[in-house]
XYZ file of C-alpha atoms in Angstrom:
632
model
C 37.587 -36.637 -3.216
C 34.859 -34.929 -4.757
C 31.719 -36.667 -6.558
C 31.033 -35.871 -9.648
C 27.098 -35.215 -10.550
C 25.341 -35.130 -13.778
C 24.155 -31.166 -14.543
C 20.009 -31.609 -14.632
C 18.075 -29.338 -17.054
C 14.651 -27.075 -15.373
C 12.787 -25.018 -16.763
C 11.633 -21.784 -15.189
C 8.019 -20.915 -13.813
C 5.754 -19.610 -16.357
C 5.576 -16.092 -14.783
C 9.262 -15.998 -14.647
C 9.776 -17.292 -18.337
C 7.300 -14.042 -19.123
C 9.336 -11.723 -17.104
C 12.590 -12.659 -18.695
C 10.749 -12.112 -22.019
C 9.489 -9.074 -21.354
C 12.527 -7.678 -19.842
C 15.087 -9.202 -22.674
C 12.903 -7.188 -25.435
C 13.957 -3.848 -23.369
C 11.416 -2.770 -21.491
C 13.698 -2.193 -18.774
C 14.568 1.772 -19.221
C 17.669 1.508 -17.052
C 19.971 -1.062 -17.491
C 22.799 -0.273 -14.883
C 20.342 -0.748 -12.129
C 21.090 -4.634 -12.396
C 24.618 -3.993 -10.267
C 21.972 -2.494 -7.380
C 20.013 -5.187 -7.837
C 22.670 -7.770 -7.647
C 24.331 -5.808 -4.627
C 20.972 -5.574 -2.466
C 20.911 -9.600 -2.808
C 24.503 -9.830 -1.809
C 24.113 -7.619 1.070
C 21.074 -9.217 2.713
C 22.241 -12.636 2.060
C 25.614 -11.098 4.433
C 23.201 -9.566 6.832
C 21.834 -13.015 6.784
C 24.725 -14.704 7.955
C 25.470 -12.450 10.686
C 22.305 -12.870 12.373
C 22.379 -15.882 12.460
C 25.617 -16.366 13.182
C 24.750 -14.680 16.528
C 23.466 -18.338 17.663
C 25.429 -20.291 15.626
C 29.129 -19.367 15.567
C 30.157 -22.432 13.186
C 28.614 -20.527 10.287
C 31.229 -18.408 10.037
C 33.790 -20.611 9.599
C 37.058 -19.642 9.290
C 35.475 -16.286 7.763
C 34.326 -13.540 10.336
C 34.840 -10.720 8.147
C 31.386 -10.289 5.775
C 32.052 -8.440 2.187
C 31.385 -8.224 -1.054
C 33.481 -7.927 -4.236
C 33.319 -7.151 -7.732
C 35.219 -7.683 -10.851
C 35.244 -7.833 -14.320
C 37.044 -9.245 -17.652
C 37.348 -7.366 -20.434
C 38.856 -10.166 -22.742
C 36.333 -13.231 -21.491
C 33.309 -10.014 -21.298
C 32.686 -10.660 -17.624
C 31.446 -9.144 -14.261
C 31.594 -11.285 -11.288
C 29.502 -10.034 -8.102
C 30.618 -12.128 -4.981
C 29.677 -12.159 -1.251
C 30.653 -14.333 1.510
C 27.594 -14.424 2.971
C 24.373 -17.236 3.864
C 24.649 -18.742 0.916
C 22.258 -21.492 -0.949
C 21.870 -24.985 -1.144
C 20.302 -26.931 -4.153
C 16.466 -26.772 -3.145
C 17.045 -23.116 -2.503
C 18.703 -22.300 -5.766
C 15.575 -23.830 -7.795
C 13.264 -22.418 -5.518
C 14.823 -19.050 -5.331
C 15.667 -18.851 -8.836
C 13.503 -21.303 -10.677
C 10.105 -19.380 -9.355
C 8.383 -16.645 -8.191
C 6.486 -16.882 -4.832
C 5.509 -13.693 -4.537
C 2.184 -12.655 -4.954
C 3.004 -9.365 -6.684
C 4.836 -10.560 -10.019
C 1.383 -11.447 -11.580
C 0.061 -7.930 -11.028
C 3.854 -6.689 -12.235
C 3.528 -8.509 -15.356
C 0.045 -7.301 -16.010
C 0.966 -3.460 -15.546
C 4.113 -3.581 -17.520
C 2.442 -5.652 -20.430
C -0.667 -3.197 -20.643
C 1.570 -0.198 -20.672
C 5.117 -1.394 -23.094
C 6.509 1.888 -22.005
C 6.159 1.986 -18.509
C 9.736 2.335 -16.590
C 9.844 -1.041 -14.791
C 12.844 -0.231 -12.723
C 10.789 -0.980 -9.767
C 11.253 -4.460 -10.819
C 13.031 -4.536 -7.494
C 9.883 -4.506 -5.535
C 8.273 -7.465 -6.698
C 11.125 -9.735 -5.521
C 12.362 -10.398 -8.950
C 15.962 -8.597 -8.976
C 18.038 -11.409 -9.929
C 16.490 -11.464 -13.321
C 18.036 -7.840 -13.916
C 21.046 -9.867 -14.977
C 19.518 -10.724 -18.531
C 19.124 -6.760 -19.207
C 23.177 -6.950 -19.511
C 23.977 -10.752 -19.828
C 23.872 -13.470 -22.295
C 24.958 -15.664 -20.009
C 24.309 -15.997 -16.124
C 26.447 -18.524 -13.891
C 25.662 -18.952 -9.928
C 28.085 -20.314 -8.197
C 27.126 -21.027 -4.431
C 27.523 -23.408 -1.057
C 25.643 -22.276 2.059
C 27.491 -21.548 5.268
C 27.812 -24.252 7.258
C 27.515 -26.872 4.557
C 30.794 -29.248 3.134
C 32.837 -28.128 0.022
C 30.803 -31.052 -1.715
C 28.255 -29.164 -1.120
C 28.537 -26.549 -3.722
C 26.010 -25.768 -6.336
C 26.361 -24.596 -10.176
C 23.506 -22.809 -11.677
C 23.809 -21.589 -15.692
C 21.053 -20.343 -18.295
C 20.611 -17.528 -21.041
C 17.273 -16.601 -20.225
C 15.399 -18.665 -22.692
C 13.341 -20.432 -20.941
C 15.504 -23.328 -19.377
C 18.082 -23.670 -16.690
C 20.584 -26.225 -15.436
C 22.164 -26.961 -12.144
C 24.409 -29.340 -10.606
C 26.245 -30.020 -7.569
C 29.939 -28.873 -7.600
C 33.047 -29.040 -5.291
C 33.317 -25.381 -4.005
C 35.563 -24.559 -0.888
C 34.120 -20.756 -0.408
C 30.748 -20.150 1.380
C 28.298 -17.580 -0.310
C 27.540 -16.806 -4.197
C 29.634 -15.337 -6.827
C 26.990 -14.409 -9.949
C 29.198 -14.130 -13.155
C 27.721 -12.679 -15.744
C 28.758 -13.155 -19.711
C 27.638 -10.223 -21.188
C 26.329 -9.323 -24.978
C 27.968 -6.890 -27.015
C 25.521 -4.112 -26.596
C 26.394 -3.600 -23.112
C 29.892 -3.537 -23.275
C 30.051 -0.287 -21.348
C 29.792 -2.275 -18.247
C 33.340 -3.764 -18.509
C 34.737 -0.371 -17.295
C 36.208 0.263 -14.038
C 34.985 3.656 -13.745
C 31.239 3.161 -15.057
C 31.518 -0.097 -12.371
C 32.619 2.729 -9.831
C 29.878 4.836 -10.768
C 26.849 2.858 -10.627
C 28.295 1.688 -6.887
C 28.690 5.375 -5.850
C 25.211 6.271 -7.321
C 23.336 2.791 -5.978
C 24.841 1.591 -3.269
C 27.211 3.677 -1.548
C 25.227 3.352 2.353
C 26.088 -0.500 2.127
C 27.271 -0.632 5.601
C 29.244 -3.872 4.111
C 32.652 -3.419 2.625
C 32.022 -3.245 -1.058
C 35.458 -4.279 -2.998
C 37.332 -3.784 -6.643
C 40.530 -3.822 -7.555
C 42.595 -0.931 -7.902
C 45.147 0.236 -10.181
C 48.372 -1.522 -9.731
C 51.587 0.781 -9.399
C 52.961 2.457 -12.008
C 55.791 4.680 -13.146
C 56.470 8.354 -14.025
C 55.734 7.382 -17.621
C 52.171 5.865 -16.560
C 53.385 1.991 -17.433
C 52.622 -0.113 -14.466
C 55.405 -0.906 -12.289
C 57.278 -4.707 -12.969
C 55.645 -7.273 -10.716
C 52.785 -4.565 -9.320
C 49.744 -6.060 -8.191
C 46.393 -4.271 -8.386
C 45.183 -5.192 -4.455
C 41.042 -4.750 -3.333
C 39.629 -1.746 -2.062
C 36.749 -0.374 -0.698
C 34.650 1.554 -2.970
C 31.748 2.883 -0.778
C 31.648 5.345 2.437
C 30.134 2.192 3.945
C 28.415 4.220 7.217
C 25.026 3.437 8.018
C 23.510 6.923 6.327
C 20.900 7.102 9.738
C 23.848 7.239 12.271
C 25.229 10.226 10.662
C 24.015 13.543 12.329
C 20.896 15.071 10.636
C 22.895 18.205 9.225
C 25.407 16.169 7.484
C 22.963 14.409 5.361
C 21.740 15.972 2.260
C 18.687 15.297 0.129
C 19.976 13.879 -2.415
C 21.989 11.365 0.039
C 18.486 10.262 1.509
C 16.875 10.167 -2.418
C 19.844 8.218 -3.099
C 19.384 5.725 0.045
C 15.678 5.808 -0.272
C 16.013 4.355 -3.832
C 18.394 1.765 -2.407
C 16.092 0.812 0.108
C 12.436 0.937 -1.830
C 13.782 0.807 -5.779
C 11.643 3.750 -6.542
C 13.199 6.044 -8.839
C 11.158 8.253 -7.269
C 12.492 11.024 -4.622
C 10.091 10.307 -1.400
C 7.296 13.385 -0.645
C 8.275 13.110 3.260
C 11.905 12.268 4.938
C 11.316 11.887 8.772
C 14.727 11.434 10.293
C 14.816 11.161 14.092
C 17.347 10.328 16.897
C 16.214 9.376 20.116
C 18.294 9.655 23.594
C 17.492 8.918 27.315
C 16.309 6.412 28.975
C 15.977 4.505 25.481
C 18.329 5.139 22.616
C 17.764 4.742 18.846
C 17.478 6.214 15.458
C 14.207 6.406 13.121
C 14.534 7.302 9.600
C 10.865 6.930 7.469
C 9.776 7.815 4.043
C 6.563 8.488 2.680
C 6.826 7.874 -0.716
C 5.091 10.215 -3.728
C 3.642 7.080 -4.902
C 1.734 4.409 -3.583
C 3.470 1.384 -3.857
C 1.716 -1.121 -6.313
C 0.733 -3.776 -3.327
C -0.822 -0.975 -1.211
C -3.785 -2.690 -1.118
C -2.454 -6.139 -0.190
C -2.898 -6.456 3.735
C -0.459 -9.119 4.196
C 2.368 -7.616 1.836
C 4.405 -5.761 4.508
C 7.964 -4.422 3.875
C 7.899 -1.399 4.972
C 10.100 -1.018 8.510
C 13.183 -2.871 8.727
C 14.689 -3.204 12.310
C 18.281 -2.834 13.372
C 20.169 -3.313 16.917
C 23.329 -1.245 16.893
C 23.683 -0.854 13.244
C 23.082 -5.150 12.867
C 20.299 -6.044 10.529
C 17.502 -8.167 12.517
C 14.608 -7.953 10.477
C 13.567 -6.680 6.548
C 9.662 -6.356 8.007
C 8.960 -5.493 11.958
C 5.374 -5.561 11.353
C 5.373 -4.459 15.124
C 6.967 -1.364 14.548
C 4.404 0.294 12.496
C 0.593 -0.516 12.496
C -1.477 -2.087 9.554
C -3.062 1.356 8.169
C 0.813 3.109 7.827
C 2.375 0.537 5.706
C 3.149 2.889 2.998
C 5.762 4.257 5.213
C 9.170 3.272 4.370
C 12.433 3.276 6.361
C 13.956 2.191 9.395
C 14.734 1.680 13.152
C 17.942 1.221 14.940
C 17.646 0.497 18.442
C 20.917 0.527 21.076
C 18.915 -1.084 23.487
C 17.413 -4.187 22.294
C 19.161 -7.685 22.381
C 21.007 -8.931 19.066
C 18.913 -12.291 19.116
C 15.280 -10.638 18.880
C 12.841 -13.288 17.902
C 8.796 -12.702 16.814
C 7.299 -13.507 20.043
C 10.348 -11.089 21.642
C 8.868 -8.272 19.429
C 5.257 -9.003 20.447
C 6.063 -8.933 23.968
C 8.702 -6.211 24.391
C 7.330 -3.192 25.686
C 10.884 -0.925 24.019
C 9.248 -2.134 21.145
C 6.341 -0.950 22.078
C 7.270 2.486 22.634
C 9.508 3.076 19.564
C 6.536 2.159 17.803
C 4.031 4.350 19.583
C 6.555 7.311 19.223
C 6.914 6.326 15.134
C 3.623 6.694 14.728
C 2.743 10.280 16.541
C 5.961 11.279 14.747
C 4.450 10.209 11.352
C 1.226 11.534 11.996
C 2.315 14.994 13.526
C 4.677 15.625 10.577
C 1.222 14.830 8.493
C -0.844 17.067 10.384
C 2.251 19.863 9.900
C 1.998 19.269 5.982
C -2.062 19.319 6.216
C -1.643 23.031 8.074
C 0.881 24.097 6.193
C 1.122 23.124 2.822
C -2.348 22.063 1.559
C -1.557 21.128 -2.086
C 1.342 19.014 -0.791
C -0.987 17.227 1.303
C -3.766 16.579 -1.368
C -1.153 14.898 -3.356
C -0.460 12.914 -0.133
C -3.923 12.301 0.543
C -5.105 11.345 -3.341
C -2.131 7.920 -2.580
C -2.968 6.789 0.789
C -6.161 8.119 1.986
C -8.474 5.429 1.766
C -5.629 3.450 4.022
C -5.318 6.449 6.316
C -9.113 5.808 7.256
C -8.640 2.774 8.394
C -6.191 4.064 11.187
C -9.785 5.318 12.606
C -10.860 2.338 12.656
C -7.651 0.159 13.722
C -5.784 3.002 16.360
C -8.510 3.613 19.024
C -4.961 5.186 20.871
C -4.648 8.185 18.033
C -8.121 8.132 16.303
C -8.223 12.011 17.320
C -5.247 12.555 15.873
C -6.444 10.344 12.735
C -9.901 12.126 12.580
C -7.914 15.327 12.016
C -6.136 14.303 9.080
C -8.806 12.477 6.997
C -10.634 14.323 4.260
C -13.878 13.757 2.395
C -15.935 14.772 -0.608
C -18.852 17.443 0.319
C -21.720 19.191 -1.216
C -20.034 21.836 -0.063
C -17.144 21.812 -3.018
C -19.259 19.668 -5.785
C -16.712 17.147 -6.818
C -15.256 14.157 -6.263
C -11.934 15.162 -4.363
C -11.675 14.676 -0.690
C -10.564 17.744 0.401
C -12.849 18.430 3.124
C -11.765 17.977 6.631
C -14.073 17.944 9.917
C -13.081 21.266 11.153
C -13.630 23.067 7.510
C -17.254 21.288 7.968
C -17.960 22.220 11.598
C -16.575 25.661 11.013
C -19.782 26.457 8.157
C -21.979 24.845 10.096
C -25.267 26.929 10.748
C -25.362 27.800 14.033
C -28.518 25.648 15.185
C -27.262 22.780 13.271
C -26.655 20.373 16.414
C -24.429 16.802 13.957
C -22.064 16.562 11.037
C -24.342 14.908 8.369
C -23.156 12.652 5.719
C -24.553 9.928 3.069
C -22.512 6.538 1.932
C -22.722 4.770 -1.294
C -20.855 2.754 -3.417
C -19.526 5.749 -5.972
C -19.404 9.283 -5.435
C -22.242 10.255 -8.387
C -24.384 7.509 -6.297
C -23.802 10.033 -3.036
C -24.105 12.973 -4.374
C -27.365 12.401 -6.572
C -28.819 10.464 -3.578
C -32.993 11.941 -3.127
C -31.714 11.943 1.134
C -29.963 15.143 0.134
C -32.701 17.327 -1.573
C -34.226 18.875 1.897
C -30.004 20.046 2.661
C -29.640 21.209 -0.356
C -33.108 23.011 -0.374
C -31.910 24.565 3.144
C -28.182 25.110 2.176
C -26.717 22.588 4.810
C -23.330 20.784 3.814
C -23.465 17.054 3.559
C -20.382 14.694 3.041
C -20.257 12.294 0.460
C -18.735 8.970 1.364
C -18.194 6.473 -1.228
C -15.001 4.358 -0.095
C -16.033 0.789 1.250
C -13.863 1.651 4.231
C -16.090 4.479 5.204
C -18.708 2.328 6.364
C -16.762 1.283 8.727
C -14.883 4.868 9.777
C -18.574 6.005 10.280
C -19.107 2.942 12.875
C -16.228 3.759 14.819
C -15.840 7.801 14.675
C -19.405 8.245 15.879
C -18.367 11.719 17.762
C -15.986 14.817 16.256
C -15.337 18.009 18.708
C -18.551 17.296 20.370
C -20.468 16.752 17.507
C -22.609 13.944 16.097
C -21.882 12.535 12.978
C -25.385 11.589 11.872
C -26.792 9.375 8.591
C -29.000 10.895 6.311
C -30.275 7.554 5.045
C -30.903 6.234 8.693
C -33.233 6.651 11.801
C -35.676 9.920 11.393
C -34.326 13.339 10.443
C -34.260 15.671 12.727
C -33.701 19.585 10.848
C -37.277 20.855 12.446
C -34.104 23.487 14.607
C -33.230 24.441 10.831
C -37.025 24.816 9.786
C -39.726 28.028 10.814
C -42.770 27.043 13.583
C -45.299 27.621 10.079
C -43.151 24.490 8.017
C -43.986 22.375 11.259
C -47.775 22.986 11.270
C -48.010 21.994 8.195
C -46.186 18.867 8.011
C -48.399 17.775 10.857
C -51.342 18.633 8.825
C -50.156 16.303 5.972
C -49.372 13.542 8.167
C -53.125 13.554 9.583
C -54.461 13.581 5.522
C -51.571 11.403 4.241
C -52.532 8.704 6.624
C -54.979 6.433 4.606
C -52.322 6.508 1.772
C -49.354 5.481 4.044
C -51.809 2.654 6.201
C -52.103 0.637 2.568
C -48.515 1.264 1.499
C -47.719 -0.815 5.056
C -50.359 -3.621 3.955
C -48.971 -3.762 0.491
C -45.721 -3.415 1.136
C -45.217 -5.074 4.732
C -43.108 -8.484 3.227
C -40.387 -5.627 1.547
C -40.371 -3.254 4.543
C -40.003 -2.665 8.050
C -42.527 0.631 7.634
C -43.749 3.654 5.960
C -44.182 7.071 6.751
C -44.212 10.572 5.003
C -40.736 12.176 4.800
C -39.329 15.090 5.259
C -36.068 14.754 3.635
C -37.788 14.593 -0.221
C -38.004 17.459 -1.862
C -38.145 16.309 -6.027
C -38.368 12.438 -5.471
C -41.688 10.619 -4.720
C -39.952 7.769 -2.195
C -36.797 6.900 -0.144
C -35.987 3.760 1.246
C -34.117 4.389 5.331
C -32.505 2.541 7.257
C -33.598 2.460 11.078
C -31.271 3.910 13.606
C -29.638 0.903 14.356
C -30.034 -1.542 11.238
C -26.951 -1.320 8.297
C -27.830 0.911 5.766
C -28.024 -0.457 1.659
C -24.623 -0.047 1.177
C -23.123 -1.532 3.849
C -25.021 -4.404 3.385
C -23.996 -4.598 -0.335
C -19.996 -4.380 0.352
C -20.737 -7.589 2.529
C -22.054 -9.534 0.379
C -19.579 -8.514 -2.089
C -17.097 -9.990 0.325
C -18.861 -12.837 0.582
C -20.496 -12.484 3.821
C -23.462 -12.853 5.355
C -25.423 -9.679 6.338
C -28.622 -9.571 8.929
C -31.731 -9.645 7.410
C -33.325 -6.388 7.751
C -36.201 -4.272 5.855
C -35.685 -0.824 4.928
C -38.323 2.016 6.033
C -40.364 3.477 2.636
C -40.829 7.473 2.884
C -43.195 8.990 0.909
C -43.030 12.813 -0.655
C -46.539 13.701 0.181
C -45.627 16.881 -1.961
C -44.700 15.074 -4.681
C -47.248 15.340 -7.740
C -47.330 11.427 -7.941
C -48.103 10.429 -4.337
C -50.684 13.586 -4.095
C -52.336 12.217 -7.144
C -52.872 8.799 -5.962
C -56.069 6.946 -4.176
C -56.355 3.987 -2.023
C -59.102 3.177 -4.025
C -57.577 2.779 -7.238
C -57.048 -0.563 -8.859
C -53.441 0.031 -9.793
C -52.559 1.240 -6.045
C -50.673 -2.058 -5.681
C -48.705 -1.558 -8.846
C -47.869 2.059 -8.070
C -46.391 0.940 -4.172
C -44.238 -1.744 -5.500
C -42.931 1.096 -8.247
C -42.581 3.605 -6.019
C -40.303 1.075 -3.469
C -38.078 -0.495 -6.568
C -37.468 3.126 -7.650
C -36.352 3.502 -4.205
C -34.106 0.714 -4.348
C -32.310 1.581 -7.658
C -32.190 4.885 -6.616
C -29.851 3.872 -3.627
C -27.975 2.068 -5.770
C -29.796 -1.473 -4.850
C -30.400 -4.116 -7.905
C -33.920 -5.382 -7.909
C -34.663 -8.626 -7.324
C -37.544 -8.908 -9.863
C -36.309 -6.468 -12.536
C -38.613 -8.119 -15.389
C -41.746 -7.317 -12.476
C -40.876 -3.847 -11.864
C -40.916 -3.050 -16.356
C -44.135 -4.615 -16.644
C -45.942 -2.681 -13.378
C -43.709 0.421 -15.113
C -45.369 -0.538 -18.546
C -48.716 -1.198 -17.283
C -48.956 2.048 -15.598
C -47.707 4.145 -18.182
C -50.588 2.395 -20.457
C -53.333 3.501 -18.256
């Protein structure tokens, strides 16, 4: 006998009370994508079931065979989605409902309100797909038990999107969820069995899951349907696993279509990598790079990018170990005819098939890059413009295929003059002058702070090619890639320059004639200076600035220093060298005599700083030795 319960009023999360807001008030471009939506859930809470029915047989019931069906009423204006699949229970019905745990609906709702006609049909990538329902319906009902639970068991969920939601516990004899949706008069279309049809086709057709309607019941030579004829289900989709079909029988606009299905970007992907693998290990790789980086790119700990199957079985929707940190734009899947059905985490950690699927995904991804970089260089800018900065890190993260990495990375460059990265190692080594011995290059924290750095008037004045690196992550790329084809990469901001190959024997002879009359001048810089920094010395990197601050060979430079702290952590305490122009009119000019010789070092080393891109510590100092000099 079942219990009756008293239906209990929520009301939704704030976020999600703003999404259904924003979505009601149409800024959803394309409606119909709610039946994909609605279909995804139904088919992973079925994949669900199976997996873990692989342990626990009792889940299943009396129900082995997994599906999903659809219908609709044309008098009572309703579609019903149902699936016999995990199911949910109360708590998970208000906490899979009710809120939004993931970390990517704030940054949704901020891009979608700052733009009102942005197409949010990737709503399906921010976890939020149920809520496609209100685009269509007035009305939502859940109905829902999870496998394994008693008929009492059951749980009702209703609301209109306004803001509220009510649930109670129901007497319900079928596992899974059955979403019924009321809908409004404007979307009436959707009651049709051939619109219905058509969204299926277009959406979800790969569903490896039997995806049901009714069809039409018998009917005469006059078209009237035959006396006691009754419509019976039928499957609607091809329902093969598109990857297990040979190569050649799958068009592009099959894998557009399943890449949509699998990523919700409307988008077709710029790269479809479809492999199959036989011998002494067996199984079937099918990646996407996508035109578009995805809006979490930049999240580390987002990952759903590689989902894992064993013999056409869905194991996991994110096998982090199948793809490392610095690819997780790439999309797809793996399905593997070796591997055991019940894979756990530590089995993927350990396994070493694992292992070498993912060491084979990953040459695979990066030769087909390195293909598109030779072959088709505006296809590979594009590429490069979404995901480069993550590339990089590969350099840093892949010590197993940083040469194949290092060949595929691209930076800005005196050379071109602007800000794109188009310049690769091999386009620098192959101007290089033929006595230049390293690959030079400058950090900051912005590309106009690189490029109008005072470390790069002596290679301009000579004509030598300097890269300009202004991501934070090439601080670190410049750590760990320390060699290219034999050559050096070398700092212009650290250690001493060495260019005396790129200079005449006359240049040298007189630089050490400065040095000898500069010396006075650079003694009292040290005993002015020596609480700011490590030294001074004359430079020979200056050509129209009076002072650079340097790094020594093995200190972090300015910049580096700066990004940690911006992160919050602690960097060493180091001083920075001072060089001095001794051809600069300023530094000839002055005397260690003079009374404002103190005012004039402390200048000349704040200068320095901001010049670098450094804030001063004692800005309100440096105007009034600035002010005082300019007076006398």
């Amino acid at each position: 006998m079942s219990t009756q319960t008293t239906a209990q009023k929520h009301t939704f999360q704030a976020e999600v009370q703003q999404l259904l807001h924003l979505m009601i008030h149409s800024l959803y471009s394309n409606k119909e994508i709610f039946l994909r939506e609605l279909i995804s859930n139904a088919s992973d809470a079925c994949d669900k079931l199976r997996f873990l029915s692989l342990t626990d047989k009792a889940l299943l019931e009396d129900e082995e065979s997994l599906g999903i069906w659809i219908d609709f009423n044309e008098k009572k204006k309703t579609i019903s989605i149902r699936d016999n699949g995990i199911g949910m229970n109360l708590e998970e019905v208000i906490e899979n409902i009710g809120t939004i745990a993931r970390s990517g609906t704030k940054k949704f709702l901020e891009q979608i309100q700052q733009d009102e006609n942005s197409d949010t049909s990737l709503i399906g990538q921010f976890g939020v797909g149920f809520y496609s329902s209100f685009l269509v319906a007035k009305e939502v009902t859940v109905l829902t038990r999870k496998a394994g639970t008693p008929a009492s068991a059951g749980v009702k969920w209703i609301s209109d999107g306004s803001g509220e939601f009510t649930t109670e516990e129901i007497e319900r004899t079928e596992r899974g969820t059955e979403i019924i949706l009321t809908l409004d008069k404007e979307n009436k279309e959707f009651l049709n069995n051939y619109r219905l049809r058509g969204i299926i086709s277009k959406y979800s057709d790969h569903i490896s899951l039997p995806i049901m309607m009714l069809g039409e019941p018998e009917k005469d030579d006059e078209g009237k349907v035959v006396k006691g004829a009754v419509a019976e289900w039928e499957a609607i989709n091809k329902g093969s696993a598109l990857w297990a079909r040979p190569k050649k029988d799958v068009s592009t606009e099959d894998h557009n279509a399943f890449y949509t299905s699998l990523t919700y970007d409307p988008e077709p992907p710029a790269v479809t990598l479809h492999n199959r693998v036989e011998g002494k290990m067996e199984y079937i790789s099918l990646f996407y790079i996508p035109s578009k980086a995805p809006y979490d790119l930049w999240d580390r700990e987002q990952r759903h990018g590689i989902k894992l199957y064993v013999r056409r079985i869905f194991i996991s929707d994110d096998a982090k170990q199948l793809m490392p940190n610095y690819l997780r734009f790439v999309r797809g899947l793996v399905d593997s005819a070796d591997l055991p059905l019940n894979v756990s985490r530590e089995f993927l950690q350990q396994n070493k098939e694992i292992d070498k699927i993912r060491a084979a995904s990953v040459k695979k991804v990066l030769g087909e890059l390195k293909r598109i970089a030779t072959k088709d260089t505006e296809k590979y800018a594009s590429l490069w413009k979404e995901y480069g900065k993550v590339l990089k890190e590969g350099l840093v993260e892949d010590a197993d295929n940083k040469d194949a990495v290092s060949k595929l990375v691209r930076f800005a460059s005196t050379h071109t003059g602007d800000e794109a990265q188009t310049v690769s190692l091999d386009d620098y080594i192959a101007r290089m002058p033929e006595k230049q011995k390293a690959i030079y290059y400058v950090t900051a924290d912005s590309h106009q702070a690189a490029s109008s750095s005072p470390h790069l008037e002596v290679f301009r004045k000579n004509e030598i090619e300097v890269l300009l690196l202004s991501d934070p992550v090439d601080e670190w790329v410049v750590s760990h890639l320390t060699t290219y084809e034999e050559k050096s990469l070398q700092s212009i901001a650290k250690g001493d320059l060495d260019i005396d190959e790129l200079k005449g024997e006359e240049s040298k002879e007189e630089a050490e004639q400065q040095k000898e009359a500069m010396q006075p001048l650079v003694d009292k810089f040290k005993s002015l200076l020596e609480n700011k920094v490590k030294d001074v010395r004359l430079s020979n990197r200056l050509v129209d600035s009076p002072a650079c601050l340097v790094a020594d060979q093995f200190d972090l430079g300015g910049n580096m220093e700066r990004i940690l702290q911006a992160m919050g952590q602690d960097a060493p305490d180091t001083k920075p060298i001072l060089e001095l122009n001794p051809d600069h009119s300023i530094v000839k000019q002055m005397s260690v005599d003079s009374d404002t010789i103190e005012d004039w070092a402390n200048v000349l080393f704040d200068q320095a700083a901001l010049a670098e891109g450094a804030s001063l510590k004692d800005p309100a100092g440096y105007v009034n030795r600035v002010n005082k000099l300019l007076a006398s």
